[in-house]
Amino acid sequence: QVQLVESGGGLVQAGGSLRLSCAASGSIFSIGTMAWYRQAPGKQRELVARISSDSSTVYADSVKGRFTISRDNAKNTVVLQMNSLKSDDTAVYFCNAVLTLTNRGPQYAYWGQGTQVTVSS
């Protein structure tokens, strides 16, 4: 069974740091773009950062200079290092990845179950 499993959320004080990790497991042929999204209460899910298969990155303006996304292709993982956290960063964070399950097969977007990040002011 193919799945994305996140870890690393929690409660932190403003100005602190957290590291989120997401591992893709199961029978996977290749992984394309990997990303982190977040959804705060009463708000729409938004892109936080994404990293393509060639490691080029895109960040939301609100996290530039504070968050860093990276990936380890050998381990099928993507990591989001979050520094200088603010109360506005409080949300459920979701891992997303574009997976190809078989050679020349179609691509599918998979989501993790989400991990809560709470920043106290």
Short mmCIF file of C-alpha atoms in Angstrom, two decimals:
data_model
loop_
_atom_site.label_atom_id
_atom_site.label_comp_id
_atom_site.label_asym_id
_atom_site.label_seq_id
_atom_site.Cartn_x
_atom_site.Cartn_y
_atom_site.Cartn_z
CA GLN A 1 0.00 0.00 0.00
CA VAL A 2 1.44 3.34 -1.05
CA GLN A 3 1.32 6.03 1.57
CA LEU A 4 2.93 9.21 2.84
CA VAL A 5 3.66 9.31 6.54
CA GLU A 6 4.46 12.59 8.27
CA SER A 7 6.19 13.19 11.56
CA GLY A 8 7.64 16.05 13.57
CA GLY A 9 4.73 18.32 14.38
CA GLY A 10 4.09 19.68 17.84
CA LEU A 11 3.89 22.71 20.08
CA VAL A 12 6.63 25.34 20.02
CA GLN A 13 7.05 28.88 21.25
CA ALA A 14 7.26 31.76 18.83
CA GLY A 15 10.78 32.10 17.51
CA GLY A 16 11.44 28.40 17.86
CA SER A 17 12.04 25.70 15.29
CA LEU A 18 10.44 22.47 14.15
CA ARG A 19 11.41 19.90 11.58
CA LEU A 20 8.73 18.03 9.64
CA SER A 21 9.52 14.84 7.80
CA CYS A 22 7.50 12.86 5.29
CA ALA A 23 8.35 9.41 3.98
CA ALA A 24 6.78 7.75 0.98
CA SER A 25 6.47 3.99 1.25
CA GLY A 26 5.12 1.12 -0.80
CA SER A 27 5.66 0.03 -4.38
CA ILE A 28 6.76 3.27 -6.08
CA PHE A 29 8.49 3.55 -9.45
CA SER A 30 9.41 7.24 -9.20
CA ILE A 31 8.62 10.40 -7.26
CA GLY A 32 8.17 13.77 -8.89
CA THR A 33 7.47 17.02 -7.11
CA MET A 34 7.13 16.84 -3.33
CA ALA A 35 5.54 19.60 -1.31
CA TRP A 36 4.21 20.80 2.01
CA TYR A 37 0.84 22.48 2.35
CA ARG A 38 -0.88 23.81 5.44
CA GLN A 39 -4.39 24.55 6.51
CA ALA A 40 -5.29 26.80 9.41
CA PRO A 41 -8.76 26.73 11.00
CA GLY A 42 -11.29 28.47 8.81
CA LYS A 43 -8.82 28.93 5.97
CA GLN A 44 -8.11 27.19 2.70
CA ARG A 45 -5.22 24.83 2.29
CA GLU A 46 -2.20 26.70 0.95
CA LEU A 47 1.16 25.78 -0.51
CA VAL A 48 4.06 26.28 1.88
CA ALA A 49 6.93 24.97 -0.23
CA ARG A 50 7.59 22.51 -3.00
CA ILE A 51 10.68 20.82 -4.40
CA SER A 52 10.87 19.23 -7.81
CA SER A 53 12.76 16.11 -8.79
CA ASP A 54 15.74 18.26 -9.83
CA SER A 55 15.64 19.94 -6.39
CA SER A 56 14.45 23.32 -7.59
CA THR A 57 12.31 24.94 -4.90
CA VAL A 58 9.40 27.32 -4.54
CA TYR A 59 8.30 28.96 -1.29
CA ALA A 60 5.27 30.92 -0.19
CA ASP A 61 6.20 34.55 0.43
CA SER A 62 5.16 34.21 4.05
CA VAL A 63 7.84 31.59 4.79
CA LYS A 64 10.73 32.72 2.61
CA GLY A 65 13.94 33.01 4.58
CA ARG A 66 12.51 31.03 7.50
CA PHE A 67 11.59 27.61 6.05
CA THR A 68 13.74 25.24 4.02
CA ILE A 69 12.49 22.26 2.04
CA SER A 70 14.79 19.41 1.07
CA ARG A 71 14.49 15.86 -0.18
CA ASP A 72 16.40 12.62 -0.05
CA ASN A 73 15.63 10.65 -3.19
CA ALA A 74 17.34 7.52 -1.90
CA LYS A 75 15.04 7.45 1.13
CA ASN A 76 11.91 8.82 -0.60
CA THR A 77 11.64 11.54 2.01
CA VAL A 78 10.98 15.26 2.07
CA VAL A 79 11.82 17.49 5.02
CA LEU A 80 10.59 20.93 5.99
CA GLN A 81 12.86 22.78 8.39
CA MET A 82 10.92 25.60 10.01
CA ASN A 83 12.78 28.34 11.87
CA SER A 84 11.71 31.62 13.46
CA LEU A 85 8.20 30.28 13.81
CA LYS A 86 5.32 32.70 14.26
CA SER A 87 1.81 32.24 15.61
CA ASP A 88 0.54 32.65 12.03
CA ASP A 89 2.35 29.41 11.16
CA THR A 90 -0.09 27.46 13.34
CA ALA A 91 -1.87 24.96 11.10
CA VAL A 92 -2.14 21.35 10.10
CA TYR A 93 0.71 20.60 7.70
CA PHE A 94 0.22 18.11 4.89
CA CYS A 95 2.81 16.36 2.80
CA ASN A 96 2.07 15.96 -0.90
CA ALA A 97 3.90 14.00 -3.57
CA VAL A 98 3.41 13.13 -7.22
CA LEU A 99 4.05 9.42 -7.57
CA THR A 100 4.42 7.10 -10.51
CA LEU A 101 3.74 3.55 -9.45
CA THR A 102 4.78 1.64 -12.58
CA ASN A 103 7.14 2.22 -15.49
CA ARG A 104 5.39 4.52 -18.01
CA GLY A 105 2.36 4.55 -15.75
CA PRO A 106 0.29 7.62 -14.86
CA GLN A 107 1.16 10.05 -12.10
CA TYR A 108 -0.94 10.32 -8.97
CA ALA A 109 -1.00 12.95 -6.27
CA TYR A 110 -0.81 11.49 -2.79
CA TRP A 111 -1.40 13.22 0.52
CA GLY A 112 -0.24 12.49 4.02
CA GLN A 113 -2.62 12.45 6.96
CA GLY A 114 -1.44 15.80 8.29
CA THR A 115 0.50 16.85 11.36
CA GLN A 116 -0.42 19.65 13.73
CA VAL A 117 1.97 22.54 14.26
CA THR A 118 1.05 24.96 17.02
CA VAL A 119 3.10 28.08 17.71
CA SER A 120 2.39 29.82 20.98
CA SER A 121 2.99 33.54 21.27
#
